[in-house]
CSV table of C-alpha atoms and ligand atoms in Angstrom, one decimal:
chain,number,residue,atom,x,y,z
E,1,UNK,CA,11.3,-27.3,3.2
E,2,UNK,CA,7.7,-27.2,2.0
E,3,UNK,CA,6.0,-31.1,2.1
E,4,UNK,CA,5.9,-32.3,-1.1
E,5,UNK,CA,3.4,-35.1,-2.1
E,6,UNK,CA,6.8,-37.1,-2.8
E,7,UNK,CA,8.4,-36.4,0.3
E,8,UNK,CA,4.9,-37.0,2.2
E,9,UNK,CA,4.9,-40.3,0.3
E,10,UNK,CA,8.5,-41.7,1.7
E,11,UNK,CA,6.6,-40.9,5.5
E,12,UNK,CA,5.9,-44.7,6.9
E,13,UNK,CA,2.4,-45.7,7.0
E,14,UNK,CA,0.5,-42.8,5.2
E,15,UNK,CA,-1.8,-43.4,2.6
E,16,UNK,CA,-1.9,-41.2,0.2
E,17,UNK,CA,-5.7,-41.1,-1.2
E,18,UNK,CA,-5.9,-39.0,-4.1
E,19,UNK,CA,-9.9,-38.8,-5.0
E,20,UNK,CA,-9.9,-37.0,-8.0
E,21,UNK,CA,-7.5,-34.0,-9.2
E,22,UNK,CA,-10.0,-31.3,-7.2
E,23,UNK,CA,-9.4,-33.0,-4.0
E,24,UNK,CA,-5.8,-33.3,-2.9
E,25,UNK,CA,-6.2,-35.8,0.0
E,26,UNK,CA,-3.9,-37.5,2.0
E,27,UNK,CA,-4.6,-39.7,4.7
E,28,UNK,CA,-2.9,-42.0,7.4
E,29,UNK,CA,-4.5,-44.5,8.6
E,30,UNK,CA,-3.9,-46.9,11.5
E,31,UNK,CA,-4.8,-50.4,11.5
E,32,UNK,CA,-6.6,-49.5,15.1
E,33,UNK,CA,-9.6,-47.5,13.8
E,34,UNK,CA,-10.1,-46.7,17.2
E,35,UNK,CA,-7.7,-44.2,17.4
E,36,UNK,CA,-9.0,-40.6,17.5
E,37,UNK,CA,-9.7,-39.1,14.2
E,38,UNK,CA,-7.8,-35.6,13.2
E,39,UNK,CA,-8.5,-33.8,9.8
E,40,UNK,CA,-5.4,-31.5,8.8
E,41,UNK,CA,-7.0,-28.9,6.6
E,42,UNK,CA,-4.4,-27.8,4.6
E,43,UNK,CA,-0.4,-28.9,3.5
E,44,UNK,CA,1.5,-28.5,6.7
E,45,UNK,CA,5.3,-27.9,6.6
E,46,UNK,CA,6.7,-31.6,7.0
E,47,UNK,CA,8.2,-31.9,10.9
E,48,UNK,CA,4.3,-31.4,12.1
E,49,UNK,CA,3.5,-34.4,10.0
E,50,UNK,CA,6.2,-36.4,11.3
E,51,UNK,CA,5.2,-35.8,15.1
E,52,UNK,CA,1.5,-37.0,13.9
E,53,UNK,CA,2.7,-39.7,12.2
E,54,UNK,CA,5.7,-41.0,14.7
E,55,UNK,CA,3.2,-40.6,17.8
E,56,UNK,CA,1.1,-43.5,16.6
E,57,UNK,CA,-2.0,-41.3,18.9
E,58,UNK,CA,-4.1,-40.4,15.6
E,59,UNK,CA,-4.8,-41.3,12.4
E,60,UNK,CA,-5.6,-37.9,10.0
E,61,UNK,CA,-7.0,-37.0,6.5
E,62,UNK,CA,-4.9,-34.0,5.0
E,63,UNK,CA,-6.3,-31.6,2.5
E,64,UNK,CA,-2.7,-31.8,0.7
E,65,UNK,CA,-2.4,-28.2,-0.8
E,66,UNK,CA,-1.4,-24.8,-0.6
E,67,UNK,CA,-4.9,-23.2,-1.2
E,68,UNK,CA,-7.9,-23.7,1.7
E,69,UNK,CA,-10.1,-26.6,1.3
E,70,UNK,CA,-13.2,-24.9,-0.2
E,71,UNK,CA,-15.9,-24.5,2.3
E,72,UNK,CA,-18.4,-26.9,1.5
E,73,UNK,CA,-15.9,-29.8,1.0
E,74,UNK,CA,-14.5,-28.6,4.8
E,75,UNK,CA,-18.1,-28.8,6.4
E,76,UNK,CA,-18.1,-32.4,5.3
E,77,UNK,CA,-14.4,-33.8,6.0
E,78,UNK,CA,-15.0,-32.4,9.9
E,79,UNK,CA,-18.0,-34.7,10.4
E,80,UNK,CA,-16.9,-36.6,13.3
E,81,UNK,CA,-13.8,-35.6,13.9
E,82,UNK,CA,-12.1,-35.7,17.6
E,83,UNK,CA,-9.3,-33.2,16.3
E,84,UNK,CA,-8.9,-30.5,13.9
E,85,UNK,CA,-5.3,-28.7,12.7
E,86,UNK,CA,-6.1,-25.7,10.7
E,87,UNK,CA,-4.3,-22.4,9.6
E,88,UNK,CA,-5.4,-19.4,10.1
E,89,UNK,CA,-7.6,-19.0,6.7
E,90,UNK,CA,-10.2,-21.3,8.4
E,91,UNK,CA,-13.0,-19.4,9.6
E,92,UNK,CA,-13.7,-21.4,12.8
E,93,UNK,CA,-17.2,-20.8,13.7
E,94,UNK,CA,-20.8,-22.0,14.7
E,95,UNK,CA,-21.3,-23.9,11.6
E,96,UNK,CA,-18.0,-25.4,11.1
E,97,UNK,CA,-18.4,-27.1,14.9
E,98,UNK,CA,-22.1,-28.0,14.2
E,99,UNK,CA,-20.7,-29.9,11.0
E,100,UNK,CA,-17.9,-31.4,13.0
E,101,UNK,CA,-20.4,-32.6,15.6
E,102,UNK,CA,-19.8,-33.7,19.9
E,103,UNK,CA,-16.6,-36.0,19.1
E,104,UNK,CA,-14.2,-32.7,18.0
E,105,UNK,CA,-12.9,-31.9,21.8
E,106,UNK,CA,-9.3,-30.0,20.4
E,107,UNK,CA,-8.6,-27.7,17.6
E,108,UNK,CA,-4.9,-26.9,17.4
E,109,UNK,CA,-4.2,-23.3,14.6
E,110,UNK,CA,-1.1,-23.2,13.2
E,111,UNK,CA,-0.9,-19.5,14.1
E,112,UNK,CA,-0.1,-16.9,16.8
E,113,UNK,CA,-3.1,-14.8,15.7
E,114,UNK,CA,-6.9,-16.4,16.8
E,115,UNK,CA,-9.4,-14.1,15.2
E,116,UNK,CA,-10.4,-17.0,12.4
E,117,UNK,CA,-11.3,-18.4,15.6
E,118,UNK,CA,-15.2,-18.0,17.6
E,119,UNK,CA,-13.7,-18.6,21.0
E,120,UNK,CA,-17.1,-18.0,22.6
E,121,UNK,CA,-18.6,-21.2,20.4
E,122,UNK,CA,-15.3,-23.3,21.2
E,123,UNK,CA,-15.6,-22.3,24.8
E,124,UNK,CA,-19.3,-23.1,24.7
E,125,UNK,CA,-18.9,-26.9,23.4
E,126,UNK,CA,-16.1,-27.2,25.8
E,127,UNK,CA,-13.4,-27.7,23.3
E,128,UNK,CA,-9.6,-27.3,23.9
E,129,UNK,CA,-7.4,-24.9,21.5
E,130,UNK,CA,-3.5,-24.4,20.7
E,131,UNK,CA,-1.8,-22.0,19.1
E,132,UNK,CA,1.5,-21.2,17.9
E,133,UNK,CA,3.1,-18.2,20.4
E,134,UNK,CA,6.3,-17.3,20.7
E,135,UNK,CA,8.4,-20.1,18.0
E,136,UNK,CA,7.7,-17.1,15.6
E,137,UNK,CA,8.7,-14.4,17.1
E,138,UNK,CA,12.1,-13.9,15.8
E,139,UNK,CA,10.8,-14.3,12.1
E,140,UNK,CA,8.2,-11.8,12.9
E,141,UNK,CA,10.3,-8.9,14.4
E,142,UNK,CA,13.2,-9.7,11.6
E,143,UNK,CA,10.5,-9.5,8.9
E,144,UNK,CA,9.2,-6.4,10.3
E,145,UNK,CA,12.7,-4.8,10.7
E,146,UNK,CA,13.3,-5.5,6.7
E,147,UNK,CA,9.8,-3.8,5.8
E,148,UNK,CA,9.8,-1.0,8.1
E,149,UNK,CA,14.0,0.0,6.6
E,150,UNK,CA,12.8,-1.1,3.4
E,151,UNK,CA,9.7,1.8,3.6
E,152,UNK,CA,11.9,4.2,5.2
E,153,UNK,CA,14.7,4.2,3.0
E,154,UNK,CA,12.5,3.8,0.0
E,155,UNK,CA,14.3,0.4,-1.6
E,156,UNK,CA,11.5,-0.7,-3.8
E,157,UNK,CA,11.2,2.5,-5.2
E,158,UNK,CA,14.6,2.7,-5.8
E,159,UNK,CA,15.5,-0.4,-7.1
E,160,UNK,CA,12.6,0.5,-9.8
E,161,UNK,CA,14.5,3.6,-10.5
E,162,UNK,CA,17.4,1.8,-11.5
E,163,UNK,CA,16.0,-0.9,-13.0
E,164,UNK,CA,14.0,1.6,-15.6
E,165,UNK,CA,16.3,3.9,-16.3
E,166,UNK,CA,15.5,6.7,-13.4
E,167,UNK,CA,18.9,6.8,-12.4
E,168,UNK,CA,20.8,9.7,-13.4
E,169,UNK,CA,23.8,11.4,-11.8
E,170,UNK,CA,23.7,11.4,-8.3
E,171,UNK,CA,21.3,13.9,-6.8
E,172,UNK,CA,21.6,15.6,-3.5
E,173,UNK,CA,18.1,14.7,-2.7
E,174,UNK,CA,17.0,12.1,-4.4
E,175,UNK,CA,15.5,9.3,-2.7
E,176,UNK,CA,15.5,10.7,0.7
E,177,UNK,CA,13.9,8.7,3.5
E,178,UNK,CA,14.1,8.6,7.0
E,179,UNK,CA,16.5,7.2,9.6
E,180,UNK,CA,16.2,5.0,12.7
E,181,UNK,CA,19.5,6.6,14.2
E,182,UNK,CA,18.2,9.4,16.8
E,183,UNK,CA,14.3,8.6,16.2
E,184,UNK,CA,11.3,7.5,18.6
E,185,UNK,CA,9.6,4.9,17.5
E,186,UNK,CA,6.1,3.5,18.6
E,187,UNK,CA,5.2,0.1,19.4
E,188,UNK,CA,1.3,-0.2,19.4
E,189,UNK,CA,0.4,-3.4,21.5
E,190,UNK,CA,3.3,-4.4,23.5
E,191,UNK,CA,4.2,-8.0,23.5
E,192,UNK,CA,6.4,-10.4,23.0
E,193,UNK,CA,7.0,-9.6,19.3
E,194,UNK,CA,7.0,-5.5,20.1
E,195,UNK,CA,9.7,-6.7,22.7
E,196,UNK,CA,11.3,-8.6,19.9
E,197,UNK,CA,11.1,-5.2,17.3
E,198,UNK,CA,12.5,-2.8,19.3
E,199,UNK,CA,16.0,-5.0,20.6
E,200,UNK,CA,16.7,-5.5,17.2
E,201,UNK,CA,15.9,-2.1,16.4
E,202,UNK,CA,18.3,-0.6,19.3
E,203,UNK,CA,21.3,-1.1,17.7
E,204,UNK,CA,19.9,1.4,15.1
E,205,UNK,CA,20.7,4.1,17.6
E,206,UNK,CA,17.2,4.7,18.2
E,207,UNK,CA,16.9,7.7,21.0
E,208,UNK,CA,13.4,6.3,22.4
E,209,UNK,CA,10.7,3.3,22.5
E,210,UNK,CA,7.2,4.1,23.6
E,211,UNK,CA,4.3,1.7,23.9
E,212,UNK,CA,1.0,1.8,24.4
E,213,UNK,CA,-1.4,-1.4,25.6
E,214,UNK,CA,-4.9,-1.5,27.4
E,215,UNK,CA,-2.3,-1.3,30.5
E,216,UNK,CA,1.5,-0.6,31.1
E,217,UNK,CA,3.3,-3.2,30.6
E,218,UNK,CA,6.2,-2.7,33.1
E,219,UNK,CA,8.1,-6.1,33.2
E,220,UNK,CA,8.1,-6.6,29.1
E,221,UNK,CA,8.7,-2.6,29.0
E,222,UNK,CA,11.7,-2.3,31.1
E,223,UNK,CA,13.3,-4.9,28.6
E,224,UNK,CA,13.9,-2.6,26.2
E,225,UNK,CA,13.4,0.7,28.3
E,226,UNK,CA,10.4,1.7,26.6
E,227,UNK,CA,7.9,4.4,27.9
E,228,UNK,CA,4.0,4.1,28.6
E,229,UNK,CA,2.3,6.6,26.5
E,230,UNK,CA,-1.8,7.5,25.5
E,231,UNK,CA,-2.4,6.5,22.2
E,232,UNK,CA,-2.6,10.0,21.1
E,233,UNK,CA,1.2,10.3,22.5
E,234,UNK,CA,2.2,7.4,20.9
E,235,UNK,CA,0.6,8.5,17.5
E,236,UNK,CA,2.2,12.4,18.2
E,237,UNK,CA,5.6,11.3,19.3
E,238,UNK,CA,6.3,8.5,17.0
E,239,UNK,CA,8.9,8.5,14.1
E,240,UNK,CA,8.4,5.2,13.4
E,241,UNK,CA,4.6,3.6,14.8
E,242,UNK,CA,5.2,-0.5,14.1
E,243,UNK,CA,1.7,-2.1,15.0
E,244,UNK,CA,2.2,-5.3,17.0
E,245,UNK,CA,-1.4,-5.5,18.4
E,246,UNK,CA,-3.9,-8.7,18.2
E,247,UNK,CA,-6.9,-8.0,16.2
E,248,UNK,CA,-10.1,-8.0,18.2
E,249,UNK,CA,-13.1,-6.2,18.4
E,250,UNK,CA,-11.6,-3.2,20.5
E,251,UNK,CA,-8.8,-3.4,18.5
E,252,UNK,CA,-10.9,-3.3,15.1
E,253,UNK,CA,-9.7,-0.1,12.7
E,254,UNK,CA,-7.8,1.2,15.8
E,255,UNK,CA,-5.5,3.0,13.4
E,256,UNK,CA,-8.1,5.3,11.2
E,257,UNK,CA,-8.3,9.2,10.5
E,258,UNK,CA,-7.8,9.9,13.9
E,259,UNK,CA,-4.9,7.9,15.1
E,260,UNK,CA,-3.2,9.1,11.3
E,261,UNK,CA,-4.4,13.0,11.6
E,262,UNK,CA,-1.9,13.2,15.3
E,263,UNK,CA,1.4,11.6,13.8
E,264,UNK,CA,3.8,13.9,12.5
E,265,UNK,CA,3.7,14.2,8.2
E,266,UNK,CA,7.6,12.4,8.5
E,267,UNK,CA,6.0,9.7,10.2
E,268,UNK,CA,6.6,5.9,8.9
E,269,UNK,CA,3.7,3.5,10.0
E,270,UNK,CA,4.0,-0.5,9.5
E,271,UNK,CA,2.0,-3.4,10.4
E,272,UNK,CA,2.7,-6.8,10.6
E,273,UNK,CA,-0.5,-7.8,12.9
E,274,UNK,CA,-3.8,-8.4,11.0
E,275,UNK,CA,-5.1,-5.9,8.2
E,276,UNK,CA,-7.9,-5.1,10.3
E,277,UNK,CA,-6.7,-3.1,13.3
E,278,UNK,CA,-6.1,-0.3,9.8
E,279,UNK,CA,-8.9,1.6,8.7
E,280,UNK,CA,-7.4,1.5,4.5
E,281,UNK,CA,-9.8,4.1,3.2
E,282,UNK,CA,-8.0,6.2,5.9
E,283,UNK,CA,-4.5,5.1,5.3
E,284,UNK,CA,-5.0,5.6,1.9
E,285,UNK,CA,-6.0,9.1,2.4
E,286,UNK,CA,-3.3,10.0,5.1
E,287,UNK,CA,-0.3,8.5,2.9
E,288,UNK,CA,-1.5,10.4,-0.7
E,289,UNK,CA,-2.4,13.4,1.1
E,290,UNK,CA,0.7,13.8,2.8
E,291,UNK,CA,-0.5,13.6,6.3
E,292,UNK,CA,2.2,10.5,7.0
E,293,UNK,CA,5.2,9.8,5.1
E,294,UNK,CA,5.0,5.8,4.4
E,295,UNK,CA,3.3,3.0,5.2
E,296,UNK,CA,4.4,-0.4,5.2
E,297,UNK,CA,2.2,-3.7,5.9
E,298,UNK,CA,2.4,-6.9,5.5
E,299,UNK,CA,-1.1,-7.6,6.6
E,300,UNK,CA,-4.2,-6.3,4.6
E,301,UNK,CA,-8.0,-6.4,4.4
E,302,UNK,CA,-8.7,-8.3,2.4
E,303,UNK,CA,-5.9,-11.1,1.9
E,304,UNK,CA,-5.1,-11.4,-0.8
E,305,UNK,CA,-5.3,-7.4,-1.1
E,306,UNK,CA,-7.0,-7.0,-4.8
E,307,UNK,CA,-3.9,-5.8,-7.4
E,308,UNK,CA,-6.6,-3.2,-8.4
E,309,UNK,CA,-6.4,-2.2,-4.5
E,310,UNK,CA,-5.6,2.2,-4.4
E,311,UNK,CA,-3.2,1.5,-2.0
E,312,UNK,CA,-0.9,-0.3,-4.6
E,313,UNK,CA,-1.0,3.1,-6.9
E,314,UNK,CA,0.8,4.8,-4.2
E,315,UNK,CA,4.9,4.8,-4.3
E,316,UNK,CA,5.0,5.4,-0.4
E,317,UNK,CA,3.1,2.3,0.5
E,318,UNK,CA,4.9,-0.7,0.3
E,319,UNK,CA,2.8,-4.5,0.8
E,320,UNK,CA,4.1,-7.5,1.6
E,321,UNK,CA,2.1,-10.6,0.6
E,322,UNK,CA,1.6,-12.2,4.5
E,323,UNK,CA,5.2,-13.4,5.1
E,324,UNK,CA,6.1,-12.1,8.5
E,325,UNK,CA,6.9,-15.9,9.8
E,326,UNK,CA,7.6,-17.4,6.4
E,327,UNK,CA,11.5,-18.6,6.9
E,328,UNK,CA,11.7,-22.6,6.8
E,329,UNK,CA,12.8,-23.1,10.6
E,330,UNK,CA,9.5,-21.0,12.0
E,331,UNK,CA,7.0,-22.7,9.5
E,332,UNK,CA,8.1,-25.9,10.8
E,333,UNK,CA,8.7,-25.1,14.3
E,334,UNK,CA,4.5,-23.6,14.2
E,335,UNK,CA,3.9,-27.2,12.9
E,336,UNK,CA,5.4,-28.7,15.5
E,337,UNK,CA,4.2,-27.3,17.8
E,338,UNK,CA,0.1,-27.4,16.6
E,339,UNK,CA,0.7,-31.8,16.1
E,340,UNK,CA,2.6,-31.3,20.2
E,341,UNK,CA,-0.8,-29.5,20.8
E,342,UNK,CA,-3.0,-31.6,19.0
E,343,UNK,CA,-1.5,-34.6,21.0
E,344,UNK,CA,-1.5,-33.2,24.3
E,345,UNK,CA,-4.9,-32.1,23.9
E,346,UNK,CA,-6.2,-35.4,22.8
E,347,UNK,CA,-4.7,-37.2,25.0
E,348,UNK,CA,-6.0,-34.8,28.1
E,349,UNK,CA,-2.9,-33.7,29.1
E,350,UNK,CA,-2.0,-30.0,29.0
E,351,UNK,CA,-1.0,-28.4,26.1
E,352,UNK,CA,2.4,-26.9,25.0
E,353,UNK,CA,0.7,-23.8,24.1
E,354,UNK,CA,-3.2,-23.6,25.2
E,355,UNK,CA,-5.3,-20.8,24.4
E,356,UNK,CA,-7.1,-19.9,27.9
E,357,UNK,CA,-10.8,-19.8,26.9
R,401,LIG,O1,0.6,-16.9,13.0
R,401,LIG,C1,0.0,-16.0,12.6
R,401,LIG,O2,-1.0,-15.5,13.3
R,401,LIG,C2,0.4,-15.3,11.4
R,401,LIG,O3,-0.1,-14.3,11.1
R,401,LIG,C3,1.4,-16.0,10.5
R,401,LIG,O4,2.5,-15.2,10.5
């Protein structure tokens, strides 16, 4: 369950500092102000709190709400700070860490994905980061399952139909999609969560899994028997292309004209990484022109995607507000493990998960 202030209230020794109604504030406070200071910038699920609060290794200020701390109010709460805990809407830069100052040595993201982060300016003041790897896998690959059948076999569409009065007598083609059973499907970037994808996709009777990475990746590969392809085989043979890749520079708008002109016009595309690897102006063109079948994504530039966006005209384009890891276990277990970070990483020792810089 989501922290309410109520339940966050019942939590031994916090304070709960409300400034004014436009600053939701929470903080815990120690009786030994000597303790390192942590600033939490936004409502975390409630088993991360209870690790911060049980260790009795920080005291923390908590920006207690569902939207980001606005910029100019996060500039100042950093000032000083030895730890930071942030999700991944913080844009982690230059200016954030100037405004934080020398003390802030660990920043822990409550995230798997690190491009809110400047790793090159973290390295560069020498401090420490966590993530959140593999305690969302599961929710990621199930989530990604459910969009890319739900694109396929056209449920949103349908369900509209027969809410509105589309549905008829039964039609021998009506609502045709496509089928997992017998298809090749693509996994672009091939990790732990492509690994994750494709074994829950096997018993779907899929015929073949090809990859592609900036290298083969023959001991997560030969998990699930998959096949080291170019990118212009994966985007030729694919039925099905799930998009699994971090977003960096190389991987920026990976999937544009090109990538979408070589699959095949039956082709289902979905992505559940960041909303950036996808050129949109392309997408948008390749799914109303016909060139693919479907697209689904749960990722978009920007986030929230505008409801004015083209892409939400289209029937064959199915979005997803974010929610690849959003089940209660994984949200908790990702705040869990950023405090186990935070604490390790304060306290010198190595971290759970640590990003290597
Ligand atoms: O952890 C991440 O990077 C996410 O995108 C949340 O699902």
């Amino acid at each position: 369950m989501w922290c309410s202030r109520v339940s966050l209230r019942r939590l031994q020794r916090i304070v709960v500092a409300p400034l004014n109604t436009s600053s939701p504030v929470i903080s815990m406070q120690r009786a030994k102000s000597t303790l390192p200071r942590v600033y939490v910038t936004r409502r975390v699920p409630p088993e991360g709190l209870r690790i911060l609060n049980e260790s009795g290794q920080v005291q923390y200020e908590l920006w207690d709400s569902d939207d980001p701390v606005p910029r100019q109010e996060l500039l100042k709460r950093v000032r000083g700070v030895d730890g930071l805990v942030c999700v991944l809407t913080e844009k982690i830069d230059a200016e954030l860490l100037d405004a934080a100052g020398p003390n802030l040595r660990v920043l822990s993201t409550m995230s798997v994905g690190y491009d809110h982060l400047s790793l090159d300016e973290l390295k560069k003041r020498g401090i420490r980061v966590g993530y959140t790897p593999d305690v969302l896998t599961d929710a990621v690959a199930e989530l990604t399952v459910a969009l890319l059948l739900t694109t396929s076999r056209r449920l949103i569409e349908a369900t509209h139909e027969a809410k509105t009065g589309g549905w008829g007598t039964w039609r021998t083609m009506w609502l045709c999609g496509y089928e997992l059973a017998n298809s090749t499907v693509g996994i672009l970037g091939l990790g732990r969560i492509g690994v994750a994808i494709a074994e829950r996709l096997k018993p779907f009777k899929v015929k073949k899994f090809i990859y592609t990475d900036v290298a083969p990746r023959p001991e997560l590969a030969s998990m699930i028997q998959a096949e080291y392809v170019s990118m212009e085989e994966l985007a030729k043979q694919s039925d099905f292309l799930a998009i699994c890749c971090a977003f960096t520079p190389e991987t920026k708008e990976i999937c544009n004209k090109k990538l979408f002109s070589q699959m095949k016009n039956t082709s289902v595309f979905i992505n559940t990484s960041r909303g950036g690897v996808v050129n949109q102006e392309d997408l948008y063109e390749a799914l109303s022109s016909g060139q693919i079948a479907a697209a689904g994504l749960d990722v978009t530039t920007p986030e929230p995607l505008p409801t004015d966006h083209p892409l939400f005209t289209l029937k064959n384009c199915v979005i997803l507000p974010h929610v690849a890891s959003a089940s209660y276990s994984t949200r908790n277990a990702m705040s869990a493990l950023a405090a186990n970070n935070l604490l390790a990483g304060l306290s010198g020792e190595p971290m759970p998960k640590e990003l290597k810089l």
